[in-house]
Amino acid sequence: MIVDPKIIWKGKLLKSDEVDKQVRTYDDVKNIFITSASLAQIDKDQIIYEVESVFPVPQNTEGGLFVGITHIHPGTVGDEYFMTKGHFHQIRNRSEIYYGIEGEGMLILMDEQRNTWAERMYPGSLHYIHGHIAHRTANTGATIFSFGAVWPADAGHDYDTISEHGFSKILIKQNGAPALVDRP
Ligand code: PAN
Ligand code: ZN
């Protein structure tokens, strides 16, 4: 038997019978930025990022994989680039693959000892995110930054640790270029 693929992943297009779509506005994620909302001068409905995902197996399936695409809009809040919330995986040892598709960005990584570093992302760049490493992405370009991700179906997302303590470094636009600096 020969059948058509159930998922099409072509550039920044992810197509399947059921694509889950999440939209994160500034109002949804304003607390991830150090810059206070009163100074930010950003519309609360401004889209910061969108995530489209396909879940071929139920959540928490051991051995299963999920696939998704994240589109981060261009812009800054104060001098902080638009970015994702970021998370550790709930099951800490679960790793993940990120893949740069369009535009340019940065992958910000932090271990459990709060050491933070970053990798440039661009079309064709591939990033192996080891288990026990928190990950967040930022758009450092002037156009939409899109990247693909593949992660274990049972990884889960621990957002609380990051929303409580943040990453130990933040990515800011300094003299027009990205700089990773200590969180004030
Ligand atoms: C990604 C992320 C996606 C959005 O699919 O979930 O880029 O970032 P936040 O989940 O931090 O809002 C992934 O890392 N999945 O595990
Ligand atoms: Zn993840």
PDB file of C-alpha atoms and ligand atoms in Angstrom, residues 86-89 94-96 98 129 133-135 149-152 155-157 159, ligand 2:
ATOM      1  CA  GLY A  86      10.841  29.620  27.408  1.00  0.00           C
ATOM      2  CA  HIS A  87      10.706  26.485  29.522  1.00  0.00           C
ATOM      3  CA  PHE A  88      12.399  23.431  30.923  1.00  0.00           C
ATOM      4  CA  HIS A  89      10.742  20.186  29.957  1.00  0.00           C
ATOM      5  CA  ARG A  94      13.785  15.097  27.416  1.00  0.00           C
ATOM      6  CA  SER A  95      15.749  16.695  24.559  1.00  0.00           C
ATOM      7  CA  GLU A  96      14.539  18.533  21.458  1.00  0.00           C
ATOM      8  CA  TYR A  98      15.175  23.110  16.660  1.00  0.00           C
ATOM      9  CA  ILE A 129      18.778  20.967  22.851  1.00  0.00           C
ATOM     10  CA  ILE A 133      18.345  22.684  29.506  1.00  0.00           C
ATOM     11  CA  ALA A 134      15.794  25.493  29.488  1.00  0.00           C
ATOM     12  CA  HIS A 135      15.236  26.985  26.037  1.00  0.00           C
ATOM     13  CA  ALA A 149      10.863  21.939  16.430  1.00  0.00           C
ATOM     14  CA  VAL A 150      10.579  18.228  17.158  1.00  0.00           C
ATOM     15  CA  TRP A 151      10.174  17.097  20.759  1.00  0.00           C
ATOM     16  CA  PRO A 152       9.115  14.023  22.747  1.00  0.00           C
ATOM     17  CA  ALA A 155       8.314  16.001  27.537  1.00  0.00           C
ATOM     18  CA  GLY A 156       5.737  18.416  28.940  1.00  0.00           C
ATOM     19  CA  HIS A 157       6.463  22.099  29.605  1.00  0.00           C
ATOM     20  CA  TYR A 159       6.867  27.309  32.445  1.00  0.00           C
TER      21      TYR A 159
HETATM   22 ZN    ZN B   2      10.748  22.538  24.450  1.00  0.00          ZN
END
